[in-house]
Short mmCIF file of N, CA, C and O in Angstrom, two decimals:
data_model
loop_
_atom_site.label_atom_id
_atom_site.label_comp_id
_atom_site.label_asym_id
_atom_site.label_seq_id
_atom_site.Cartn_x
_atom_site.Cartn_y
_atom_site.Cartn_z
N UNK N 1 -16.35 13.55 55.35
CA UNK N 1 -15.23 14.09 54.58
C UNK N 1 -14.46 12.87 53.80
O UNK N 1 -13.93 12.47 54.88
N UNK N 2 -14.16 12.75 53.01
CA UNK N 2 -13.53 11.76 52.19
C UNK N 2 -12.50 12.43 51.48
O UNK N 2 -13.05 13.42 50.49
N UNK N 3 -11.20 12.26 51.22
CA UNK N 3 -10.34 12.84 50.42
C UNK N 3 -9.46 11.67 49.54
O UNK N 3 -8.98 10.82 50.37
N UNK N 4 -9.57 11.59 48.40
CA UNK N 4 -8.61 10.54 47.73
C UNK N 4 -7.85 11.67 46.69
O UNK N 4 -8.60 12.19 45.82
N UNK N 5 -6.46 11.01 46.70
CA UNK N 5 -5.64 11.82 45.47
C UNK N 5 -4.66 10.75 45.20
O UNK N 5 -3.85 10.40 46.33
N UNK N 6 -4.35 10.50 44.22
CA UNK N 6 -3.32 10.38 43.63
C UNK N 6 -2.57 10.93 42.66
O UNK N 6 -3.01 11.60 41.87
N UNK N 7 -1.11 11.15 43.24
CA UNK N 7 -0.51 12.17 42.60
C UNK N 7 1.18 12.06 42.61
O UNK N 7 1.79 11.18 43.37
N UNK N 8 1.90 12.86 41.78
CA UNK N 8 3.65 12.19 41.61
C UNK N 8 4.18 13.32 43.09
O UNK N 8 5.19 12.93 43.42
N UNK N 9 3.69 14.44 43.41
CA UNK N 9 4.34 15.27 44.32
C UNK N 9 4.44 14.62 45.92
O UNK N 9 3.23 13.92 45.98
N UNK N 10 4.88 14.92 46.40
CA UNK N 10 5.00 14.50 47.90
C UNK N 10 3.84 15.35 48.67
O UNK N 10 3.45 16.33 48.13
N UNK N 11 3.85 14.77 49.78
CA UNK N 11 2.64 15.33 50.52
C UNK N 11 3.36 15.74 52.32
O UNK N 11 4.09 15.25 52.59
N UNK N 12 2.58 16.52 52.76
CA UNK N 12 2.83 16.98 53.98
C UNK N 12 2.05 16.47 54.82
O UNK N 12 0.77 17.15 54.91
N UNK N 13 2.26 15.58 55.89
CA UNK N 13 1.45 14.70 56.98
C UNK N 13 0.76 15.82 57.55
O UNK N 13 -0.48 15.64 57.87
N UNK N 14 1.35 16.72 58.18
CA UNK N 14 0.90 17.64 59.00
C UNK N 14 -0.49 18.42 58.39
O UNK N 14 -1.46 18.58 59.31
N UNK N 15 0.03 18.74 57.24
CA UNK N 15 -1.10 19.88 56.56
C UNK N 15 -2.30 18.75 55.98
O UNK N 15 -3.62 19.52 56.26
N UNK N 16 -2.06 17.59 55.74
CA UNK N 16 -3.24 16.95 55.44
C UNK N 16 -3.93 16.57 56.39
O UNK N 16 -5.24 16.60 56.56
N UNK N 17 -3.46 16.03 57.53
CA UNK N 17 -4.16 15.78 58.84
C UNK N 17 -4.96 17.30 59.57
O UNK N 17 -6.13 17.17 59.83
N UNK N 18 -4.46 18.32 59.28
CA UNK N 18 -5.09 19.59 59.79
C UNK N 18 -6.06 19.90 59.03
O UNK N 18 -7.38 20.23 59.22
N UNK N 19 -6.05 19.54 57.64
CA UNK N 19 -7.25 19.39 56.65
C UNK N 19 -8.47 18.94 56.63
O UNK N 19 -9.41 19.07 56.55
N UNK N 20 -7.90 17.54 57.32
CA UNK N 20 -8.93 16.64 57.29
C UNK N 20 -9.84 17.09 58.68
O UNK N 20 -11.04 16.54 58.52
N UNK N 21 -9.38 17.61 59.59
CA UNK N 21 -9.77 17.78 60.62
C UNK N 21 -10.47 19.31 61.06
O UNK N 21 -11.45 19.74 62.11
N UNK N 22 -9.98 20.22 59.96
CA UNK N 22 -10.40 21.51 60.05
C UNK N 22 -12.13 21.70 60.04
O UNK N 22 -12.99 20.97 59.30
N UNK N 23 -12.50 22.12 60.86
CA UNK N 23 -14.00 22.52 61.35
C UNK N 23 -14.69 21.71 61.82
O UNK N 23 -15.87 21.55 61.96
N UNK N 24 -14.09 20.19 61.92
CA UNK N 24 -14.78 19.08 62.71
C UNK N 24 -14.80 18.91 64.08
O UNK N 24 -13.62 18.25 64.62
N UNK N 25 -15.62 19.56 65.24
CA UNK N 25 -15.20 19.00 66.33
C UNK N 25 -15.37 17.89 67.22
O UNK N 25 -15.70 17.66 68.31
N UNK N 26 -16.31 17.15 66.05
CA UNK N 26 -16.63 15.47 66.63
C UNK N 26 -15.80 14.50 66.37
O UNK N 26 -15.86 13.43 66.76
N UNK N 27 -14.55 15.06 65.80
CA UNK N 27 -13.55 13.84 65.90
C UNK N 27 -12.59 13.82 67.21
O UNK N 27 -12.25 14.80 67.54
N UNK N 28 -12.78 12.61 67.96
CA UNK N 28 -12.05 12.33 68.82
C UNK N 28 -10.79 11.68 68.80
O UNK N 28 -10.16 11.48 69.89
N UNK N 29 -10.51 10.94 67.46
CA UNK N 29 -9.61 10.19 67.47
C UNK N 29 -9.07 10.32 65.56
O UNK N 29 -9.95 10.02 64.89
N UNK N 30 -7.64 10.22 65.64
CA UNK N 30 -7.42 10.35 63.90
C UNK N 30 -6.20 9.53 64.26
O UNK N 30 -5.37 9.60 64.82
N UNK N 31 -6.15 8.27 62.99
CA UNK N 31 -5.32 7.46 63.03
C UNK N 31 -4.87 7.23 61.90
O UNK N 31 -5.51 7.40 61.02
N UNK N 32 -3.21 7.57 61.68
CA UNK N 32 -2.48 7.46 60.33
C UNK N 32 -1.55 6.37 60.06
O UNK N 32 -1.12 5.68 61.05
N UNK N 33 -1.45 6.30 58.69
CA UNK N 33 -0.30 5.53 58.39
C UNK N 33 0.37 5.99 57.24
O UNK N 33 -0.52 6.36 56.34
N UNK N 34 1.44 6.07 57.20
CA UNK N 34 2.39 6.77 56.16
C UNK N 34 3.47 5.53 55.68
O UNK N 34 4.27 5.24 56.69
N UNK N 35 3.40 5.29 54.77
CA UNK N 35 4.23 4.43 54.00
C UNK N 35 5.39 5.02 53.37
O UNK N 35 5.00 5.80 52.60
N UNK N 36 6.69 4.18 53.47
CA UNK N 36 7.88 5.06 52.78
C UNK N 36 8.65 4.15 51.84
O UNK N 36 8.36 2.98 52.26
N UNK N 37 9.38 4.64 51.13
CA UNK N 37 10.05 3.66 50.34
C UNK N 37 11.33 3.20 51.38
O UNK N 37 11.89 3.93 51.86
N UNK N 38 11.51 1.83 51.35
CA UNK N 38 12.45 1.43 52.12
C UNK N 38 13.58 0.68 51.58
O UNK N 38 13.38 0.10 50.37
N UNK N 39 14.74 0.65 52.15
CA UNK N 39 15.82 -0.05 51.16
C UNK N 39 16.85 -0.46 52.49
O UNK N 39 17.62 -0.17 53.01
N UNK N 40 16.05 -1.99 53.06
CA UNK N 40 16.91 -2.41 54.36
C UNK N 40 18.01 -3.28 54.12
O UNK N 40 18.94 -3.14 55.32
N UNK N 41 18.58 -3.71 52.70
CA UNK N 41 19.47 -4.18 52.72
C UNK N 41 20.37 -3.78 51.37
O UNK N 41 21.26 -4.63 50.97
N UNK N 42 20.40 -2.68 51.30
CA UNK N 42 21.26 -1.84 49.98
C UNK N 42 20.92 -2.56 48.47
O UNK N 42 21.20 -2.42 47.71
N UNK N 43 19.76 -3.00 48.37
CA UNK N 43 19.08 -3.78 47.19
C UNK N 43 17.97 -2.94 46.47
O UNK N 43 17.78 -3.14 45.29
N UNK N 44 17.63 -1.67 47.08
CA UNK N 44 16.62 -0.84 46.63
C UNK N 44 17.41 0.74 46.25
O UNK N 44 17.46 1.15 46.96
N UNK N 45 17.24 0.79 44.77
CA UNK N 45 17.62 2.26 44.71
C UNK N 45 16.42 3.03 44.59
O UNK N 45 17.05 4.53 44.36
N UNK N 46 15.49 2.64 43.87
CA UNK N 46 14.33 3.38 43.51
C UNK N 46 13.07 2.44 43.14
O UNK N 46 13.27 1.54 42.96
N UNK N 47 12.05 2.98 43.56
CA UNK N 47 10.50 2.47 43.49
C UNK N 47 9.86 3.08 42.06
O UNK N 47 9.85 4.40 42.50
N UNK N 48 9.25 2.50 41.35
CA UNK N 48 8.30 3.18 40.56
C UNK N 48 6.95 2.92 40.66
O UNK N 48 6.91 1.53 40.61
N UNK N 49 6.31 3.62 40.87
CA UNK N 49 4.56 3.16 41.10
C UNK N 49 3.91 3.50 39.84
O UNK N 49 3.87 4.71 39.45
N UNK N 50 3.09 2.68 38.98
CA UNK N 50 2.18 3.10 38.02
C UNK N 50 0.44 2.52 38.56
O UNK N 50 0.53 1.94 39.48
N UNK N 51 -0.56 3.39 37.67
CA UNK N 51 -1.45 3.07 37.91
C UNK N 51 -2.41 3.22 36.47
O UNK N 51 -1.94 3.91 35.48
N UNK N 52 -3.55 3.02 36.51
CA UNK N 52 -4.41 3.41 35.52
C UNK N 52 -5.56 4.53 36.03
O UNK N 52 -6.32 4.66 36.83
N UNK N 53 -5.08 5.89 35.34
CA UNK N 53 -5.83 7.22 35.89
C UNK N 53 -7.38 6.87 35.84
O UNK N 53 -7.62 6.30 34.91
N UNK N 54 -7.99 7.36 36.77
CA UNK N 54 -9.38 7.40 36.60
C UNK N 54 -9.98 5.63 37.48
O UNK N 54 -10.64 6.15 38.44
N UNK N 55 -9.37 5.08 36.80
CA UNK N 55 -9.69 3.25 37.22
C UNK N 55 -9.23 3.40 38.90
O UNK N 55 -10.14 2.87 39.48
N UNK N 56 -8.52 4.01 39.12
CA UNK N 56 -7.45 3.84 40.41
C UNK N 56 -8.47 4.67 41.57
O UNK N 56 -8.59 4.14 42.29
N UNK N 57 -8.68 5.95 41.31
CA UNK N 57 -9.41 6.87 41.91
C UNK N 57 -10.87 6.08 42.34
O UNK N 57 -11.39 6.11 43.26
N UNK N 58 -11.30 5.58 41.29
CA UNK N 58 -12.58 4.98 41.26
C UNK N 58 -12.70 3.77 42.66
O UNK N 58 -13.41 3.62 43.57
N UNK N 59 -11.72 2.99 42.27
CA UNK N 59 -11.36 2.04 43.06
C UNK N 59 -10.87 2.35 44.52
O UNK N 59 -11.92 1.76 45.63
N UNK N 60 -10.22 3.29 44.78
CA UNK N 60 -9.93 4.07 46.09
C UNK N 60 -11.60 4.53 46.71
O UNK N 60 -11.79 4.49 47.97
N UNK N 61 -12.08 5.04 45.73
CA UNK N 61 -13.55 5.88 46.37
C UNK N 61 -14.32 4.63 46.89
O UNK N 61 -14.89 4.44 47.89
N UNK N 62 -14.62 3.35 46.23
CA UNK N 62 -15.03 2.62 46.63
C UNK N 62 -14.88 1.88 47.91
O UNK N 62 -15.44 1.55 48.92
N UNK N 63 -13.52 1.69 48.16
CA UNK N 63 -12.99 1.07 49.45
C UNK N 63 -13.15 2.14 50.62
O UNK N 63 -13.52 1.87 51.77
N UNK N 64 -13.05 3.22 50.26
CA UNK N 64 -12.89 4.34 51.15
C UNK N 64 -14.73 4.56 51.64
O UNK N 64 -14.90 4.56 52.69
N UNK N 65 -15.31 4.27 50.60
CA UNK N 65 -17.08 4.46 51.03
C UNK N 65 -17.35 2.77 51.83
O UNK N 65 -18.06 2.77 52.70
N UNK N 66 -16.54 2.08 51.52
CA UNK N 66 -16.94 0.79 52.40
C UNK N 66 -16.35 0.89 53.83
O UNK N 66 -17.05 0.35 54.79
N UNK N 67 -15.29 1.59 53.87
CA UNK N 67 -14.80 1.83 55.58
C UNK N 67 -16.02 2.72 56.01
O UNK N 67 -16.15 2.49 57.55
N UNK N 68 -16.41 3.44 55.17
CA UNK N 68 -17.48 4.35 56.03
C UNK N 68 -18.85 3.76 56.36
O UNK N 68 -19.54 4.22 57.18
N UNK N 69 -19.21 2.80 55.50
CA UNK N 69 -20.33 2.03 55.87
C UNK N 69 -19.89 0.91 56.94
O UNK N 69 -21.02 0.75 57.72
N UNK N 70 -18.83 0.45 57.13
CA UNK N 70 -18.49 -0.20 58.33
C UNK N 70 -18.12 0.09 59.61
O UNK N 70 -18.43 -0.21 60.61
N UNK N 71 -17.63 1.60 59.60
CA UNK N 71 -17.17 2.27 60.85
C UNK N 71 -17.86 3.41 60.81
O UNK N 71 -18.15 4.00 59.89
N UNK N 72 -18.21 3.95 62.17
CA UNK N 72 -18.87 5.44 62.17
C UNK N 72 -17.79 6.32 62.22
O UNK N 72 -16.90 7.38 63.26
N UNK N 73 -17.38 6.64 60.67
CA UNK N 73 -16.22 8.04 60.32
C UNK N 73 -16.60 9.19 60.15
O UNK N 73 -17.75 9.24 59.82
N UNK N 74 -15.90 10.24 60.74
CA UNK N 74 -16.22 11.49 60.31
C UNK N 74 -15.44 12.21 59.23
O UNK N 74 -16.15 12.72 58.50
N UNK N 75 -14.12 11.18 58.93
CA UNK N 75 -13.71 11.55 57.91
C UNK N 75 -12.52 10.73 57.40
O UNK N 75 -12.43 9.98 58.35
N UNK N 76 -12.21 10.69 56.16
CA UNK N 76 -11.32 9.74 56.02
C UNK N 76 -10.05 10.39 54.77
O UNK N 76 -10.31 11.28 54.14
N UNK N 77 -8.88 9.67 54.80
CA UNK N 77 -8.17 10.27 53.92
C UNK N 77 -7.31 9.16 53.23
O UNK N 77 -6.51 8.07 53.69
N UNK N 78 -7.13 9.11 51.71
CA UNK N 78 -6.28 8.17 51.16
C UNK N 78 -5.33 9.30 50.07
O UNK N 78 -5.81 9.88 49.23
N UNK N 79 -3.94 9.37 50.30
CA UNK N 79 -3.25 10.26 49.42
C UNK N 79 -1.89 8.84 49.05
O UNK N 79 -1.35 8.33 49.72
N UNK N 80 -2.04 8.75 47.84
CA UNK N 80 -1.02 7.61 47.26
C UNK N 80 -0.23 8.39 46.04
O UNK N 80 -0.76 9.18 44.97
N UNK N 81 1.04 8.30 45.87
CA UNK N 81 2.20 8.71 44.94
C UNK N 81 1.98 7.70 44.11
O UNK N 81 2.05 6.32 44.20
N UNK N 82 2.38 8.19 42.72
CA UNK N 82 2.99 7.38 41.57
C UNK N 82 4.16 7.92 41.20
O UNK N 82 4.69 9.11 41.69
N UNK N 83 4.51 7.12 39.77
CA UNK N 83 6.19 8.02 39.46
C UNK N 83 7.14 7.01 40.37
O UNK N 83 7.09 6.22 41.02
N UNK N 84 8.31 7.80 40.09
CA UNK N 84 9.82 7.16 40.74
C UNK N 84 9.98 7.65 41.61
O UNK N 84 9.83 9.07 41.89
N UNK N 85 10.22 6.98 42.76
CA UNK N 85 10.57 7.61 44.23
C UNK N 85 11.86 6.80 44.73
O UNK N 85 11.98 5.63 44.42
N UNK N 86 12.48 7.30 45.87
CA UNK N 86 13.79 6.72 46.11
C UNK N 86 13.42 6.34 47.56
O UNK N 86 12.75 6.93 48.36
N UNK N 87 14.58 5.47 48.35
CA UNK N 87 14.38 5.32 49.56
C UNK N 87 14.12 6.50 50.53
O UNK N 87 15.17 7.49 50.10
N UNK N 88 13.24 6.15 51.16
CA UNK N 88 13.08 7.42 52.40
C UNK N 88 11.88 8.31 51.90
O UNK N 88 11.41 9.04 52.68
N UNK N 89 11.47 8.37 50.77
CA UNK N 89 10.54 8.96 50.31
C UNK N 89 9.08 8.56 50.59
O UNK N 89 8.80 7.38 50.85
N UNK N 90 7.98 9.31 50.65
CA UNK N 90 6.48 8.91 51.22
C UNK N 90 6.00 8.38 50.12
O UNK N 90 6.41 8.71 48.98
N UNK N 91 5.40 7.31 50.10
CA UNK N 91 4.37 6.62 49.35
C UNK N 91 2.91 6.92 49.47
O UNK N 91 2.20 7.48 48.48
N UNK N 92 2.52 6.59 50.61
CA UNK N 92 1.26 6.75 50.97
C UNK N 92 0.84 7.27 52.37
O UNK N 92 1.60 7.06 53.33
N UNK N 93 -0.35 8.07 52.30
CA UNK N 93 -0.70 8.35 53.62
C UNK N 93 -2.24 7.64 53.94
O UNK N 93 -2.81 8.34 52.73
N UNK N 94 -2.91 7.02 54.54
CA UNK N 94 -4.07 6.83 55.12
C UNK N 94 -4.38 6.78 56.40
O UNK N 94 -3.49 6.90 57.30
N UNK N 95 -5.79 7.79 56.37
CA UNK N 95 -5.90 8.22 57.59
C UNK N 95 -7.71 7.97 57.73
O UNK N 95 -8.40 8.01 56.97
N UNK N 96 -7.94 7.93 59.32
CA UNK N 96 -9.67 7.50 59.53
C UNK N 96 -9.58 8.57 61.07
O UNK N 96 -8.79 8.29 61.69
N UNK N 97 -10.70 9.23 60.64
CA UNK N 97 -10.98 9.83 61.77
C UNK N 97 -12.35 9.55 62.23
O UNK N 97 -13.01 9.51 61.52
N UNK N 98 -12.75 9.56 63.78
CA UNK N 98 -14.17 9.14 64.18
C UNK N 98 -13.95 9.68 65.68
O UNK N 98 -13.08 10.43 66.07
N UNK N 99 -15.04 9.51 66.05
CA UNK N 99 -15.28 10.08 67.50
C UNK N 99 -14.35 9.38 68.76
O UNK N 99 -14.01 9.82 69.64
N UNK N 100 -14.39 8.05 68.38
CA UNK N 100 -13.70 6.94 69.12
C UNK N 100 -12.49 6.33 68.41
O UNK N 100 -12.64 6.09 67.19
N UNK N 101 -11.53 6.19 68.79
CA UNK N 101 -10.13 5.66 68.55
C UNK N 101 -10.65 4.17 68.12
O UNK N 101 -9.87 4.02 67.32
N UNK N 102 -11.16 3.13 68.83
CA UNK N 102 -11.57 1.91 68.03
C UNK N 102 -11.88 2.15 66.78
O UNK N 102 -11.08 1.38 65.78
N UNK N 103 -12.75 2.75 66.36
CA UNK N 103 -13.60 2.66 64.84
C UNK N 103 -12.20 3.47 64.23
O UNK N 103 -11.90 2.91 62.91
N UNK N 104 -11.38 4.47 64.28
CA UNK N 104 -10.46 4.91 63.63
C UNK N 104 -9.38 3.73 63.66
O UNK N 104 -8.94 4.04 62.22
N UNK N 105 -8.81 3.18 64.69
CA UNK N 105 -7.67 2.06 64.28
C UNK N 105 -8.33 1.28 63.41
O UNK N 105 -7.53 0.73 62.59
N UNK N 106 -9.62 0.68 63.31
CA UNK N 106 -9.84 -0.44 62.44
C UNK N 106 -9.97 0.02 61.24
O UNK N 106 -9.74 -0.64 60.24
N UNK N 107 -10.62 1.07 61.04
CA UNK N 107 -10.64 1.61 59.79
C UNK N 107 -9.45 1.98 58.99
O UNK N 107 -9.43 1.57 58.02
N UNK N 108 -8.53 2.60 59.71
CA UNK N 108 -7.08 2.88 58.95
C UNK N 108 -6.76 1.58 58.75
O UNK N 108 -5.95 1.51 57.85
N UNK N 109 -6.71 0.65 59.61
CA UNK N 109 -6.25 -0.68 59.30
C UNK N 109 -6.62 -1.24 58.26
O UNK N 109 -5.98 -1.89 57.09
N UNK N 110 -8.01 -1.25 57.89
CA UNK N 110 -8.79 -1.78 56.86
C UNK N 110 -8.35 -1.18 55.33
O UNK N 110 -8.01 -1.49 54.35
N UNK N 111 -7.85 0.27 55.69
CA UNK N 111 -7.59 0.94 54.46
C UNK N 111 -6.19 0.72 53.75
O UNK N 111 -5.97 0.52 52.75
N UNK N 112 -5.36 0.32 55.23
CA UNK N 112 -3.88 0.50 54.53
C UNK N 112 -3.69 -1.15 54.23
O UNK N 112 -2.93 -1.35 53.04
N UNK N 113 -4.53 -2.01 54.69
CA UNK N 113 -4.40 -3.33 54.35
C UNK N 113 -5.03 -3.51 52.88
O UNK N 113 -4.13 -4.46 52.35
N UNK N 114 -5.86 -3.01 52.68
CA UNK N 114 -6.37 -3.01 51.06
C UNK N 114 -5.42 -2.29 50.19
O UNK N 114 -5.26 -2.98 49.40
N UNK N 115 -4.84 -1.09 50.43
CA UNK N 115 -3.85 -0.56 49.69
C UNK N 115 -2.43 -1.19 49.61
O UNK N 115 -1.96 -1.12 48.45
N UNK N 116 -2.08 -2.05 50.44
CA UNK N 116 -1.20 -2.82 50.56
C UNK N 116 -0.93 -4.19 49.57
O UNK N 116 -0.26 -4.73 48.68
N UNK N 117 -2.64 -4.78 49.89
CA UNK N 117 -2.98 -6.18 48.96
C UNK N 117 -3.42 -5.90 47.72
O UNK N 117 -3.54 -6.96 47.06
N UNK N 118 -4.56 -5.20 47.62
CA UNK N 118 -5.47 -5.12 46.67
C UNK N 118 -5.66 -3.91 45.57
O UNK N 118 -6.45 -4.11 44.29
N UNK N 119 -5.28 -2.76 46.21
CA UNK N 119 -5.00 -1.74 45.36
C UNK N 119 -4.75 -1.36 43.63
O UNK N 119 -3.45 -2.58 43.84
N UNK N 120 -4.96 -1.02 42.93
CA UNK N 120 -4.45 -1.20 41.46
C UNK N 120 -3.41 0.01 41.03
O UNK N 120 -3.47 0.76 40.56
N UNK N 121 -2.40 -0.45 41.86
CA UNK N 121 -0.94 0.14 41.49
C UNK N 121 -0.20 -1.25 41.30
O UNK N 121 -0.12 -2.01 41.97
N UNK N 122 0.90 -0.80 40.47
CA UNK N 122 1.83 -1.57 40.26
C UNK N 122 3.29 -1.24 40.78
O UNK N 122 3.53 0.09 40.25
N UNK N 123 4.20 -1.62 41.07
CA UNK N 123 5.42 -1.66 41.78
C UNK N 123 6.63 -2.09 41.23
O UNK N 123 6.66 -3.40 41.11
N UNK N 124 7.60 -1.38 40.78
CA UNK N 124 8.71 -1.86 40.22
C UNK N 124 10.11 -1.41 40.95
O UNK N 124 10.03 -0.12 41.16
N UNK N 125 10.79 -2.24 41.42
CA UNK N 125 12.05 -2.03 42.25
C UNK N 125 13.23 -1.89 41.38
O UNK N 125 13.36 -2.94 40.57
N UNK N 126 14.00 -1.02 41.58
CA UNK N 126 15.26 -1.28 40.71
C UNK N 126 16.34 -0.89 41.79
O UNK N 126 16.24 -0.40 42.72
N UNK N 127 17.18 -1.56 41.42
CA UNK N 127 18.68 -1.69 42.46
C UNK N 127 20.05 -2.29 41.87
O UNK N 127 19.99 -2.41 40.12
N UNK N 128 20.84 -2.58 42.23
CA UNK N 128 22.27 -2.92 41.57
C UNK N 128 21.91 -4.28 40.54
O UNK N 128 22.78 -4.37 39.75
N UNK N 129 20.98 -5.09 40.94
CA UNK N 129 20.82 -6.12 39.89
C UNK N 129 19.62 -6.06 39.05
O UNK N 129 19.31 -7.02 38.33
N UNK N 130 19.27 -4.82 38.66
CA UNK N 130 18.47 -4.55 37.71
C UNK N 130 16.84 -4.13 38.47
O UNK N 130 16.89 -3.80 39.71
N UNK N 131 16.03 -4.49 37.23
CA UNK N 131 14.63 -4.22 37.86
C UNK N 131 13.78 -5.41 38.11
O UNK N 131 14.09 -6.18 37.36
N UNK N 132 12.51 -5.38 39.03
CA UNK N 132 12.10 -6.35 39.12
C UNK N 132 10.30 -6.07 39.57
O UNK N 132 10.46 -4.86 40.39
N UNK N 133 9.60 -6.47 39.14
CA UNK N 133 8.23 -6.01 39.45
C UNK N 133 7.96 -6.90 41.04
O UNK N 133 8.32 -7.73 41.43
N UNK N 134 7.44 -6.27 42.16
CA UNK N 134 6.70 -6.45 43.29
C UNK N 134 5.39 -7.45 43.08
O UNK N 134 4.45 -6.26 42.92
N UNK N 135 5.33 -8.22 43.71
CA UNK N 135 4.16 -8.98 44.00
C UNK N 135 3.40 -8.28 45.13
O UNK N 135 4.03 -8.18 46.00
N UNK N 136 1.96 -8.19 45.21
CA UNK N 136 1.24 -7.87 46.40
C UNK N 136 1.72 -9.05 47.41
O UNK N 136 1.59 -10.00 46.86
N UNK N 137 1.55 -8.43 48.70
CA UNK N 137 1.46 -9.59 49.85
C UNK N 137 0.24 -10.09 49.95
O UNK N 137 -0.88 -9.51 49.37
N UNK N 138 0.05 -11.38 50.52
CA UNK N 138 -0.95 -12.08 50.67
C UNK N 138 -2.16 -11.20 51.45
O UNK N 138 -1.41 -11.00 52.44
#
């Protein structure tokens, strides 16, 4: 099972994980990562995330399929928000479920590393000094 959603609305982490594991008794490990908007130094009042509908989902499906090819996953999940978000808001949820924890950890790290560095999302931070585009980390 794979789930990919790009949406404006917030998500409920517990409900997402429950849906991911529903009906699957072969799952022994679920590793999740939740990313949130942070304002560590009073410099971010909002973050706006943009994407190209259709292209983004296709690319997320490609990377999720790659994770399933590399690790023995029973299920995976990517939920990524777009639009204007404020500090403390959820941005992304990535999860990998497998019979064993090692595969789940490795696949979850692969998914979130891709989302952080290469996924087709564009981020603009707003703060007291104005707006600025955020470059993806290397």
